[in-house]
mmCIF file of C-alpha atoms in Angstrom:
data_model
loop_
_atom_site.group_PDB
_atom_site.id
_atom_site.type_symbol
_atom_site.label_atom_id
_atom_site.label_comp_id
_atom_site.label_asym_id
_atom_site.label_seq_id
_atom_site.Cartn_x
_atom_site.Cartn_y
_atom_site.Cartn_z
ATOM 1 C CA MET A 1 -11.770 56.786 -89.271
ATOM 2 C CA ILE A 2 -9.360 54.722 -91.382
ATOM 3 C CA LYS A 3 -5.922 53.815 -90.169
ATOM 4 C CA ARG A 4 -2.586 52.663 -91.513
ATOM 5 C CA SER A 5 -2.784 53.143 -95.250
ATOM 6 C CA GLN A 6 0.897 53.289 -96.131
ATOM 7 C CA LEU A 7 2.309 54.212 -99.522
ATOM 8 C CA PHE A 8 5.721 55.465 -100.622
ATOM 9 C CA GLY A 9 6.842 58.359 -102.817
ATOM 10 C CA HIS A 10 3.498 60.165 -102.847
ATOM 11 C CA LEU A 11 0.507 59.929 -100.605
ATOM 12 C CA LEU A 12 -2.744 58.749 -102.143
ATOM 13 C CA CYS A 13 -6.235 59.260 -100.735
ATOM 14 C CA LEU A 14 -8.882 56.862 -102.025
ATOM 15 C CA THR A 15 -12.647 57.138 -101.788
ATOM 16 C CA SER A 16 -15.445 54.857 -102.946
ATOM 17 C CA LEU A 17 -18.450 56.089 -104.875
ATOM 18 C CA LEU A 18 -21.693 57.051 -103.175
ATOM 19 C CA ALA A 19 -24.451 54.569 -103.852
ATOM 20 C CA HIS A 20 -26.682 57.100 -105.644
ATOM 21 C CA SER A 21 -24.107 58.378 -108.137
ATOM 22 C CA VAL A 22 -24.814 57.576 -111.778
ATOM 23 C CA LEU A 23 -21.127 57.601 -112.762
ATOM 24 C CA ALA A 24 -20.066 54.248 -111.332
ATOM 25 C CA GLN A 25 -21.287 51.345 -109.273
ATOM 26 C CA PRO A 26 -21.139 51.258 -105.467
ATOM 27 C CA GLY A 27 -17.695 50.175 -104.295
ATOM 28 C CA GLU A 28 -15.909 51.450 -107.388
ATOM 29 C CA LEU A 29 -13.516 54.389 -107.285
ATOM 30 C CA ASP A 30 -15.288 57.750 -107.514
ATOM 31 C CA PRO A 31 -14.147 59.352 -110.800
ATOM 32 C CA THR A 32 -15.252 62.795 -109.560
ATOM 33 C CA PHE A 33 -12.668 62.673 -106.754
ATOM 34 C CA GLY A 34 -9.083 63.620 -107.595
ATOM 35 C CA LEU A 35 -7.778 61.740 -110.620
ATOM 36 C CA ASN A 36 -10.144 58.826 -111.266
ATOM 37 C CA GLY A 37 -10.824 58.414 -107.552
ATOM 38 C CA LEU A 38 -7.297 59.057 -106.298
ATOM 39 C CA GLY A 39 -6.298 62.262 -104.546
ATOM 40 C CA SER A 40 -2.562 62.695 -104.066
ATOM 41 C CA PHE A 41 0.027 65.144 -102.883
ATOM 42 C CA GLY A 42 3.767 64.868 -102.550
ATOM 43 C CA MET A 43 6.132 66.213 -99.915
ATOM 44 C CA ALA A 44 9.872 66.735 -99.862
ATOM 45 C CA ALA A 45 10.771 63.324 -98.480
ATOM 46 C CA SER A 46 11.626 59.903 -99.815
ATOM 47 C CA ALA A 47 8.662 58.172 -98.188
ATOM 48 C CA GLU A 48 5.277 59.195 -96.839
ATOM 49 C CA ALA A 49 2.690 57.273 -94.839
ATOM 50 C CA ALA A 50 -0.879 58.162 -93.911
ATOM 51 C CA GLU A 51 -1.958 56.616 -90.621
ATOM 52 C CA ALA A 52 -5.444 58.072 -90.019
ATOM 53 C CA ILE A 53 -8.260 60.033 -91.628
ATOM 54 C CA ALA A 54 -11.125 62.145 -90.257
ATOM 55 C CA PHE A 55 -13.672 64.653 -91.553
ATOM 56 C CA GLN A 56 -14.619 68.194 -90.635
ATOM 57 C CA SER A 57 -18.256 69.281 -90.673
ATOM 58 C CA ASP A 58 -18.003 70.718 -94.216
ATOM 59 C CA GLY A 59 -16.643 67.416 -95.524
ATOM 60 C CA SER A 60 -13.003 68.492 -95.599
ATOM 61 C CA ILE A 61 -10.724 65.459 -95.361
ATOM 62 C CA ILE A 62 -8.136 65.528 -92.579
ATOM 63 C CA LEU A 63 -5.164 63.165 -92.827
ATOM 64 C CA ALA A 64 -2.324 62.513 -90.404
ATOM 65 C CA GLY A 65 0.899 60.624 -90.918
ATOM 66 C CA HIS A 66 4.622 61.063 -91.303
ATOM 67 C CA THR A 67 7.399 61.537 -93.823
ATOM 68 C CA GLU A 68 10.705 59.707 -93.721
ATOM 69 C CA ALA A 69 13.789 61.484 -94.991
ATOM 70 C CA ALA A 70 17.393 60.352 -94.803
ATOM 71 C CA THR A 71 18.018 62.031 -91.452
ATOM 72 C CA ASP A 72 14.627 62.588 -89.827
ATOM 73 C CA THR A 73 10.993 61.505 -89.507
ATOM 74 C CA THR A 74 8.385 64.270 -89.340
ATOM 75 C CA ALA A 75 4.713 64.060 -88.375
ATOM 76 C CA TRP A 76 2.173 66.038 -90.374
ATOM 77 C CA VAL A 77 -1.514 66.901 -90.728
ATOM 78 C CA ALA A 78 -3.039 67.588 -94.149
ATOM 79 C CA ARG A 79 -6.401 68.827 -95.419
ATOM 80 C CA LEU A 80 -7.986 67.885 -98.736
ATOM 81 C CA LEU A 81 -10.977 69.584 -100.314
ATOM 82 C CA PRO A 82 -14.163 67.542 -99.837
ATOM 83 C CA ILE A 83 -15.319 67.265 -103.457
ATOM 84 C CA THR A 84 -12.184 67.352 -105.577
ATOM 85 C CA GLY A 85 -9.721 65.686 -103.196
ATOM 86 C CA LEU A 86 -7.150 68.360 -104.003
ATOM 87 C CA PRO A 87 -4.957 69.843 -101.240
ATOM 88 C CA ASP A 88 -6.556 72.790 -99.444
ATOM 89 C CA PHE A 89 -3.969 75.516 -100.004
ATOM 90 C CA THR A 90 -5.496 77.683 -97.257
ATOM 91 C CA PHE A 91 -4.281 75.071 -94.745
ATOM 92 C CA GLY A 92 -0.601 75.139 -93.787
ATOM 93 C CA GLN A 93 1.804 75.099 -96.723
ATOM 94 C CA GLY A 94 0.250 73.497 -99.755
ATOM 95 C CA GLY A 95 -2.395 71.854 -97.584
ATOM 96 C CA VAL A 96 0.075 70.328 -95.116
ATOM 97 C CA LEU A 97 1.142 71.273 -91.572
ATOM 98 C CA THR A 98 4.185 69.693 -89.954
ATOM 99 C CA VAL A 99 3.869 68.716 -86.288
ATOM 100 C CA ASP A 100 7.157 69.780 -84.723
ATOM 101 C CA VAL A 101 7.105 68.721 -81.082
ATOM 102 C CA GLY A 102 10.667 67.861 -80.111
ATOM 103 C CA GLN A 103 14.176 67.932 -81.477
ATOM 104 C CA GLY A 104 14.028 64.375 -82.798
ATOM 105 C CA PRO A 105 11.737 62.227 -84.948
ATOM 106 C CA GLU A 106 7.943 62.411 -84.618
ATOM 107 C CA ARG A 107 5.204 60.109 -85.872
ATOM 108 C CA ALA A 108 1.459 60.718 -85.943
ATOM 109 C CA PHE A 109 -0.761 57.652 -85.589
ATOM 110 C CA ASP A 110 -4.264 59.071 -85.184
ATOM 111 C CA VAL A 111 -6.275 62.210 -85.862
ATOM 112 C CA ILE A 112 -9.803 63.202 -84.854
ATOM 113 C CA VAL A 113 -12.103 66.192 -85.324
ATOM 114 C CA ASP A 114 -14.135 67.227 -82.286
ATOM 115 C CA ALA A 115 -17.615 68.764 -82.106
ATOM 116 C CA GLN A 116 -16.130 72.249 -82.603
ATOM 117 C CA ASP A 117 -14.236 71.160 -85.757
ATOM 118 C CA ARG A 118 -10.927 71.375 -83.903
ATOM 119 C CA ILE A 119 -8.292 68.887 -85.032
ATOM 120 C CA LEU A 120 -6.442 66.699 -82.522
ATOM 121 C CA VAL A 121 -3.460 64.600 -83.536
ATOM 122 C CA THR A 122 -1.482 62.101 -81.467
ATOM 123 C CA GLY A 123 1.514 59.797 -81.726
ATOM 124 C CA PHE A 124 5.013 60.025 -80.315
ATOM 125 C CA ALA A 125 7.857 62.513 -80.419
ATOM 126 C CA PHE A 126 11.467 62.301 -79.292
ATOM 127 C CA THR A 127 11.734 65.225 -76.900
ATOM 128 C CA ASP A 128 14.840 63.650 -75.345
ATOM 129 C CA SER A 129 16.489 60.276 -75.972
ATOM 130 C CA LEU A 130 13.116 58.490 -75.694
ATOM 131 C CA PRO A 131 9.816 58.635 -77.588
ATOM 132 C CA HIS A 132 6.998 60.315 -75.651
ATOM 133 C CA LEU A 133 3.247 60.388 -76.234
ATOM 134 C CA PHE A 134 1.966 63.739 -77.489
ATOM 135 C CA VAL A 135 -1.414 65.280 -78.286
ATOM 136 C CA ARG A 136 -1.684 68.538 -80.215
ATOM 137 C CA ARG A 137 -4.908 70.457 -80.821
ATOM 138 C CA LEU A 138 -5.409 72.713 -83.817
ATOM 139 C CA LEU A 139 -8.146 75.225 -84.506
ATOM 140 C CA PRO A 140 -10.405 74.447 -87.488
ATOM 141 C CA ASN A 141 -8.195 76.538 -89.785
ATOM 142 C CA GLY A 142 -5.037 74.687 -88.727
ATOM 143 C CA ASP A 143 -3.648 77.255 -86.290
ATOM 144 C CA VAL A 144 -2.320 75.829 -83.032
ATOM 145 C CA ASP A 145 -4.927 76.031 -80.251
ATOM 146 C CA THR A 146 -2.886 77.669 -77.496
ATOM 147 C CA SER A 147 -5.724 77.191 -74.981
ATOM 148 C CA PHE A 148 -5.011 73.438 -74.982
ATOM 149 C CA ALA A 149 -2.389 72.134 -72.524
ATOM 150 C CA SER A 150 -1.250 75.719 -71.920
ATOM 151 C CA PHE A 151 1.217 74.517 -69.267
ATOM 152 C CA PHE A 152 3.310 72.947 -72.032
ATOM 153 C CA GLY A 153 2.788 75.676 -74.621
ATOM 154 C CA ASN A 154 2.188 75.453 -78.366
ATOM 155 C CA GLY A 155 -1.140 73.668 -77.905
ATOM 156 C CA THR A 156 0.630 70.384 -77.229
ATOM 157 C CA TYR A 157 0.607 67.922 -74.343
ATOM 158 C CA VAL A 158 3.773 65.833 -74.028
ATOM 159 C CA ASP A 159 4.024 62.885 -71.661
ATOM 160 C CA LEU A 160 6.805 63.523 -69.138
ATOM 161 C CA MET A 161 7.242 59.972 -67.870
ATOM 162 C CA SER A 162 10.813 58.678 -67.677
ATOM 163 C CA GLN A 163 9.800 55.674 -69.802
ATOM 164 C CA PRO A 164 9.062 55.514 -73.536
ATOM 165 C CA SER A 165 5.421 56.012 -74.535
ATOM 166 C CA ALA A 166 3.260 56.395 -77.626
ATOM 167 C CA ALA A 167 -0.411 56.861 -78.485
ATOM 168 C CA TYR A 168 -2.026 54.924 -81.311
ATOM 169 C CA SER A 169 -5.638 55.962 -80.746
ATOM 170 C CA LEU A 170 -7.526 59.132 -79.875
ATOM 171 C CA VAL A 171 -11.262 59.643 -79.286
ATOM 172 C CA ALA A 172 -13.237 62.785 -78.482
ATOM 173 C CA THR A 173 -15.306 62.844 -75.295
ATOM 174 C CA PRO A 174 -18.731 64.506 -74.925
ATOM 175 C CA ASP A 175 -17.324 67.186 -72.596
ATOM 176 C CA GLY A 176 -14.970 68.580 -75.247
ATOM 177 C CA GLY A 177 -11.976 66.557 -74.122
ATOM 178 C CA ALA A 178 -10.324 63.427 -75.458
ATOM 179 C CA VAL A 179 -8.836 60.067 -74.467
ATOM 180 C CA ALA A 180 -5.499 58.950 -75.906
ATOM 181 C CA ALA A 181 -4.444 55.308 -75.675
ATOM 182 C CA GLY A 182 -1.345 53.350 -76.550
ATOM 183 C CA VAL A 183 1.583 52.066 -74.555
ATOM 184 C CA LEU A 184 3.859 53.220 -71.730
ATOM 185 C CA SER A 185 7.009 51.113 -71.662
ATOM 186 C CA ASN A 186 5.407 47.655 -72.036
ATOM 187 C CA GLU A 187 1.951 48.355 -70.599
ATOM 188 C CA ALA A 188 -1.303 49.542 -72.145
ATOM 189 C CA TYR A 189 -1.731 53.221 -71.350
ATOM 190 C CA ARG A 190 -4.581 55.759 -71.443
ATOM 191 C CA ILE A 191 -4.702 59.467 -70.705
ATOM 192 C CA ARG A 192 -7.924 61.456 -70.416
ATOM 193 C CA PHE A 193 -7.865 65.168 -71.282
ATOM 194 C CA ASP A 194 -10.462 67.696 -70.262
ATOM 195 C CA SER A 195 -11.474 70.476 -72.651
ATOM 196 C CA THR A 196 -8.442 72.570 -71.668
ATOM 197 C CA GLY A 197 -5.910 69.762 -72.049
ATOM 198 C CA VAL A 198 -5.453 68.931 -68.360
ATOM 199 C CA ALA A 199 -4.479 65.252 -68.266
ATOM 200 C CA THR A 200 -5.516 62.378 -65.983
ATOM 201 C CA TYR A 201 -3.850 58.975 -66.227
ATOM 202 C CA LEU A 202 -6.233 56.022 -66.601
ATOM 203 C CA GLY A 203 -4.621 52.619 -66.118
ATOM 204 C CA PHE A 204 -5.935 49.198 -67.081
ATOM 205 C CA GLY A 205 -4.241 47.109 -64.386
ATOM 206 C CA LEU A 206 -3.235 44.475 -66.919
ATOM 207 C CA SER A 207 0.254 43.849 -65.559
ATOM 208 C CA ALA A 208 -1.195 42.811 -62.214
ATOM 209 C CA SER A 209 -3.443 40.316 -64.011
ATOM 210 C CA GLY A 210 -0.470 38.609 -65.646
ATOM 211 C CA HIS A 211 -0.973 39.833 -69.202
ATOM 212 C CA GLY A 212 2.665 40.813 -69.680
ATOM 213 C CA ALA A 213 3.488 43.322 -72.407
ATOM 214 C CA THR A 214 0.251 44.997 -73.545
ATOM 215 C CA VAL A 215 -0.748 47.734 -75.979
ATOM 216 C CA ILE A 216 -3.943 49.533 -77.042
ATOM 217 C CA ARG A 217 -4.343 50.219 -80.762
ATOM 218 C CA ASP A 218 -7.904 51.545 -81.174
ATOM 219 C CA GLN A 219 -10.902 52.856 -79.208
ATOM 220 C CA ALA A 220 -14.607 53.454 -79.852
ATOM 221 C CA PHE A 221 -17.600 54.736 -77.906
ATOM 222 C CA SER A 222 -20.893 52.874 -77.781
ATOM 223 C CA GLY A 223 -24.212 54.696 -78.016
ATOM 224 C CA ASP A 224 -24.482 54.765 -74.218
ATOM 225 C CA SER A 225 -21.007 56.335 -73.818
ATOM 226 C CA VAL A 226 -19.133 53.169 -72.872
ATOM 227 C CA LEU A 227 -15.563 53.375 -74.166
ATOM 228 C CA PHE A 228 -14.140 50.192 -75.701
ATOM 229 C CA ALA A 229 -10.463 49.643 -76.432
ATOM 230 C CA VAL A 230 -8.774 46.868 -78.389
ATOM 231 C CA GLY A 231 -5.178 45.741 -78.477
ATOM 232 C CA ASP A 232 -3.183 42.728 -77.429
ATOM 233 C CA GLY A 233 -1.055 41.284 -74.653
ATOM 234 C CA MET A 234 1.532 38.565 -74.186
ATOM 235 C CA LEU A 235 0.766 35.432 -72.181
ATOM 236 C CA ALA A 236 1.956 32.078 -73.562
ATOM 237 C CA ASP A 237 1.537 33.788 -76.947
ATOM 238 C CA ARG A 238 0.105 37.120 -78.064
ATOM 239 C CA ASP A 239 -3.664 37.335 -77.528
ATOM 240 C CA MET A 240 -6.221 39.920 -78.591
ATOM 241 C CA LEU A 241 -7.607 41.950 -75.681
ATOM 242 C CA LEU A 242 -10.904 43.848 -75.585
ATOM 243 C CA LEU A 243 -11.322 46.283 -72.722
ATOM 244 C CA THR A 244 -14.140 48.553 -71.664
ATOM 245 C CA GLY A 245 -14.956 51.351 -69.267
ATOM 246 C CA GLY A 246 -18.123 53.023 -68.052
ATOM 247 C CA SER A 247 -18.764 56.742 -67.804
ATOM 248 C CA ALA A 248 -15.582 57.229 -65.761
ATOM 249 C CA PHE A 249 -13.639 55.084 -68.298
ATOM 250 C CA PHE A 250 -12.646 52.493 -65.717
ATOM 251 C CA ALA A 251 -13.315 48.787 -66.217
ATOM 252 C CA SER A 252 -16.989 47.829 -66.294
ATOM 253 C CA ALA A 253 -17.962 44.660 -64.432
ATOM 254 C CA GLN A 254 -20.880 44.173 -66.854
ATOM 255 C CA PHE A 255 -18.575 43.233 -69.732
ATOM 256 C CA GLY A 256 -16.582 40.002 -69.904
ATOM 257 C CA GLN A 257 -14.437 39.371 -66.842
ATOM 258 C CA ASN A 258 -14.409 42.626 -64.877
ATOM 259 C CA GLY A 259 -14.373 44.653 -68.068
ATOM 260 C CA PHE A 260 -11.795 42.570 -69.943
ATOM 261 C CA GLN A 261 -12.181 39.978 -72.670
ATOM 262 C CA GLN A 262 -9.380 37.897 -74.123
ATOM 263 C CA LEU A 263 -9.483 36.162 -77.510
ATOM 264 C CA ASP A 264 -7.032 33.256 -77.738
ATOM 265 C CA LEU A 265 -7.194 30.939 -80.755
ATOM 266 C CA GLY A 266 -3.950 29.167 -79.895
ATOM 267 C CA GLU A 267 -1.848 31.358 -82.187
ATOM 268 C CA ASP A 268 -0.756 34.989 -82.126
ATOM 269 C CA GLU A 269 -3.733 37.363 -82.278
ATOM 270 C CA GLU A 270 -3.556 41.149 -82.484
ATOM 271 C CA GLY A 271 -6.408 43.662 -82.284
ATOM 272 C CA HIS A 272 -6.125 46.754 -84.480
ATOM 273 C CA ALA A 273 -9.643 48.195 -84.825
ATOM 274 C CA VAL A 274 -12.885 48.315 -82.830
ATOM 275 C CA ALA A 275 -16.402 49.598 -83.559
ATOM 276 C CA VAL A 276 -19.766 49.385 -81.797
ATOM 277 C CA ASP A 277 -22.981 48.953 -83.783
ATOM 278 C CA GLY A 278 -26.456 50.292 -83.013
ATOM 279 C CA GLN A 279 -27.338 47.183 -81.004
ATOM 280 C CA GLY A 280 -24.347 47.535 -78.698
ATOM 281 C CA ARG A 281 -22.451 44.671 -80.314
ATOM 282 C CA VAL A 282 -18.698 45.172 -80.439
ATOM 283 C CA LEU A 283 -16.733 44.309 -83.574
ATOM 284 C CA VAL A 284 -12.983 43.944 -83.459
ATOM 285 C CA ALA A 285 -10.578 43.387 -86.330
ATOM 286 C CA GLY A 286 -6.955 42.383 -86.516
ATOM 287 C CA HIS A 287 -4.964 39.352 -87.540
ATOM 288 C CA VAL A 288 -4.146 35.827 -86.406
ATOM 289 C CA GLY A 289 -1.275 33.507 -87.265
ATOM 290 C CA GLY A 290 2.456 33.417 -86.738
ATOM 291 C CA ASN A 291 5.888 33.300 -88.389
ATOM 292 C CA PHE A 292 5.045 36.446 -90.383
ATOM 293 C CA THR A 293 2.061 34.776 -92.057
ATOM 294 C CA TYR A 294 -1.279 36.090 -90.836
ATOM 295 C CA ASP A 295 -4.954 35.821 -91.682
ATOM 296 C CA LEU A 296 -7.554 38.544 -91.362
ATOM 297 C CA LEU A 297 -9.469 38.189 -88.078
ATOM 298 C CA VAL A 298 -12.863 39.752 -87.283
ATOM 299 C CA ALA A 299 -14.900 38.926 -84.165
ATOM 300 C CA ARG A 300 -18.209 40.194 -82.819
ATOM 301 C CA PHE A 301 -19.060 40.345 -79.120
ATOM 302 C CA LEU A 302 -22.450 40.806 -77.502
ATOM 303 C CA PRO A 303 -22.929 43.666 -75.013
ATOM 304 C CA ASP A 304 -22.072 41.314 -72.119
ATOM 305 C CA GLY A 305 -18.708 40.410 -73.670
ATOM 306 C CA THR A 306 -19.534 36.929 -74.976
ATOM 307 C CA LEU A 307 -18.871 36.040 -78.606
ATOM 308 C CA ASP A 308 -21.918 36.419 -80.865
ATOM 309 C CA SER A 309 -22.618 32.899 -82.164
ATOM 310 C CA THR A 310 -24.768 34.288 -85.006
ATOM 311 C CA PHE A 311 -21.721 35.989 -86.541
ATOM 312 C CA GLY A 312 -19.328 33.960 -88.691
ATOM 313 C CA THR A 313 -18.290 30.716 -87.010
ATOM 314 C CA ASN A 314 -19.005 30.985 -83.300
ATOM 315 C CA GLY A 315 -18.560 34.752 -83.468
ATOM 316 C CA ILE A 316 -15.339 34.754 -85.508
ATOM 317 C CA ILE A 317 -14.459 35.284 -89.164
ATOM 318 C CA ARG A 318 -11.001 34.249 -90.321
ATOM 319 C CA GLU A 319 -9.984 34.920 -93.913
ATOM 320 C CA ASP A 320 -6.827 34.045 -95.811
ATOM 321 C CA LEU A 321 -6.491 36.750 -98.443
ATOM 322 C CA GLY A 322 -3.911 34.758 -100.354
ATOM 323 C CA GLN A 323 -0.707 36.300 -99.091
ATOM 324 C CA ALA A 324 1.038 37.243 -95.875
ATOM 325 C CA PHE A 325 0.260 40.716 -94.557
#
């Protein structure tokens, strides 16, 4: 899954060439996809942003994001054909479905495809004067799955807390459910859904540990079904946080300090992506710096939560790409 690729005017989908193609070298744009490696579609709005990408079993490309018009922001899900990169006109209108949850603005931050090819999208929606976390499940063809969160209707779970909330990450669970993670007010927030959309709140307990304002931005399962989450929290400055849970998705004492690991380089660090390799090592990516000038930050942790000294410099790679980002 790729997140936060933001462009304006039209949305572009990029893909690199497969290593065995004879048309270009690995890492170059695939000229067989879209127009010279770029697949695009436009919507009736002044600005569009893609936040996440996933794949169905036939290779169809699922995108989620939002459009910004003069008076509203609308979340959407789109499907592109797997080979050509053109919009799939059998999906929604012109390959795009809008995600209308409330009466106000909506934004989609993540999308996944589960083992049954169903599409789940999450983000926030203004159902009253505040943004609220939502999760909607679609059938493989894009129709709303009314069996999900049937209490709420329209295949959509909406957080009913009296505080603002949003989800930035969504992962499928082996039992046909999902876990959404993000923020509730100023605290990292997770909700587990069973296969029917019944929700259970899973806290991290970070406020009690003095981490201040916290947020989760990404999640990933390891091969032994341990769920890792990465984000950041405010102490003296903003530090990257890596959290984990066992089969019940609560903190695991085998990782770091009671399931938590904090990366503090003396500046502001944020965690935006996490992945687990075949050896159980956890890679996190984000940025480090301050005053709107940041460097790319990648760190690798061993299964016990300690930094992997064989990776980069003492487990950390920091790269200045030549400009602030």
